[in-house]
Amino acid sequence: MSEPTRQTRQTRPESLYSRTEWIFAGFIALEVLAFTVFPGLPLVVAGTAMATRLRESRKRTLALWIVAGALTIVALAPFLLGMLGLSSFAEVDTTYGSGR
């Protein structure tokens, strides 16, 4: 009998980035797009990433949650500041030009 050669297995060509890194980049892009649609949607995107192979990488998972949290805080900050009365940019002077 002859020995099996090493070439019997399918060899994948080396790629610059792994599949997990492409998935991670896709979820980051999806978070940024979701940010423009609805303020809390990036958190949902980060939650759905837990159903993929990204959950195996603690570093990437943490990065997704940090980006999602930061985008959500940025989107909600004007509303929260307005509710707390700490913002003056939401006030409009309606008396301009009416006083003679």
Coordinates of C-alpha atoms in Angstrom, one line a residue:
M1 CA 0.0 0.0 0.0
S2 CA 1.1 3.5 -0.7
E3 CA 1.3 6.2 1.9
P4 CA -1.4 9.0 1.6
T5 CA 0.1 12.2 0.4
R6 CA -0.2 15.5 2.2
Q7 CA -2.1 16.9 -0.8
T8 CA -5.2 14.8 -0.3
R9 CA -6.8 17.4 1.9
Q10 CA -8.2 20.5 0.3
T11 CA -5.8 23.3 1.0
R12 CA -7.2 26.8 1.3
P13 CA -5.2 29.6 0.0
E14 CA -3.9 32.0 2.6
S15 CA -6.1 35.0 2.9
L16 CA -5.2 38.4 4.4
Y17 CA -8.1 38.3 6.9
S18 CA -9.9 35.4 8.4
R19 CA -13.7 34.9 8.1
T20 CA -14.2 35.9 11.7
E21 CA -12.5 39.3 11.0
W22 CA -14.7 39.9 8.0
I23 CA -17.8 39.1 10.1
F24 CA -16.6 41.5 12.8
A25 CA -16.0 44.3 10.3
G26 CA -19.5 43.6 8.8
F27 CA -21.1 43.9 12.2
I28 CA -19.2 47.2 13.0
A29 CA -20.5 48.6 9.6
L30 CA -24.0 47.4 10.5
E31 CA -23.9 49.1 13.8
V32 CA -22.9 52.4 12.2
L33 CA -25.7 52.0 9.6
A34 CA -28.2 51.1 12.4
F35 CA -27.2 54.2 14.3
T36 CA -28.6 56.3 11.5
V37 CA -31.9 54.5 11.5
F38 CA -32.8 54.3 15.2
P39 CA -30.8 55.4 18.3
G40 CA -30.9 52.0 20.2
L41 CA -30.5 49.8 17.2
P42 CA -26.7 49.3 17.5
L43 CA -27.4 47.5 20.8
V44 CA -29.6 45.0 19.0
V45 CA -27.0 44.5 16.3
A46 CA -24.4 43.7 19.0
G47 CA -26.8 41.3 20.6
T48 CA -27.4 39.5 17.4
A49 CA -23.7 39.1 16.9
M50 CA -23.7 36.8 19.8
A51 CA -25.4 34.2 17.6
T52 CA -22.4 34.1 15.3
R53 CA -18.9 32.8 15.7
L54 CA -17.9 36.3 17.2
R55 CA -19.0 35.1 20.6
E56 CA -15.8 33.0 20.8
S57 CA -13.6 36.1 20.7
R58 CA -14.0 38.1 23.9
K59 CA -12.0 41.0 22.5
R60 CA -14.2 41.4 19.4
T61 CA -17.4 41.0 21.5
L62 CA -16.3 43.6 23.9
A63 CA -15.4 46.0 21.0
L64 CA -18.9 45.5 19.5
W65 CA -20.6 46.3 22.8
I66 CA -18.4 49.3 23.4
V67 CA -19.1 50.8 19.9
A68 CA -22.8 50.0 20.2
G69 CA -23.0 51.7 23.6
A70 CA -21.1 54.7 22.5
L71 CA -23.3 55.2 19.4
T72 CA -26.4 54.9 21.5
I73 CA -25.2 57.4 24.1
V74 CA -24.3 59.8 21.4
A75 CA -27.7 59.5 19.8
L76 CA -29.6 59.8 23.1
A77 CA -27.4 62.5 24.7
P78 CA -29.3 65.6 23.3
F79 CA -32.7 64.1 24.6
L80 CA -31.3 63.3 28.0
L81 CA -29.7 66.7 28.4
G82 CA -32.9 68.4 27.4
M83 CA -35.0 66.4 29.9
L84 CA -32.5 67.2 32.6
G85 CA -32.5 70.9 31.7
L86 CA -28.8 71.0 31.1
S87 CA -29.0 72.0 27.5
S88 CA -29.6 75.4 26.0
F89 CA -29.4 74.5 22.3
A90 CA -33.0 73.2 22.3
E91 CA -34.5 76.5 23.3
V92 CA -35.8 78.7 20.5
D93 CA -36.3 82.5 20.8
T94 CA -39.7 83.1 19.3
T95 CA -39.8 86.8 20.2
Y96 CA -37.2 87.8 17.6
G97 CA -38.6 90.6 15.3
S98 CA -42.0 90.9 17.0
G99 CA -41.0 93.8 19.3
R100 CA -41.2 97.3 17.8

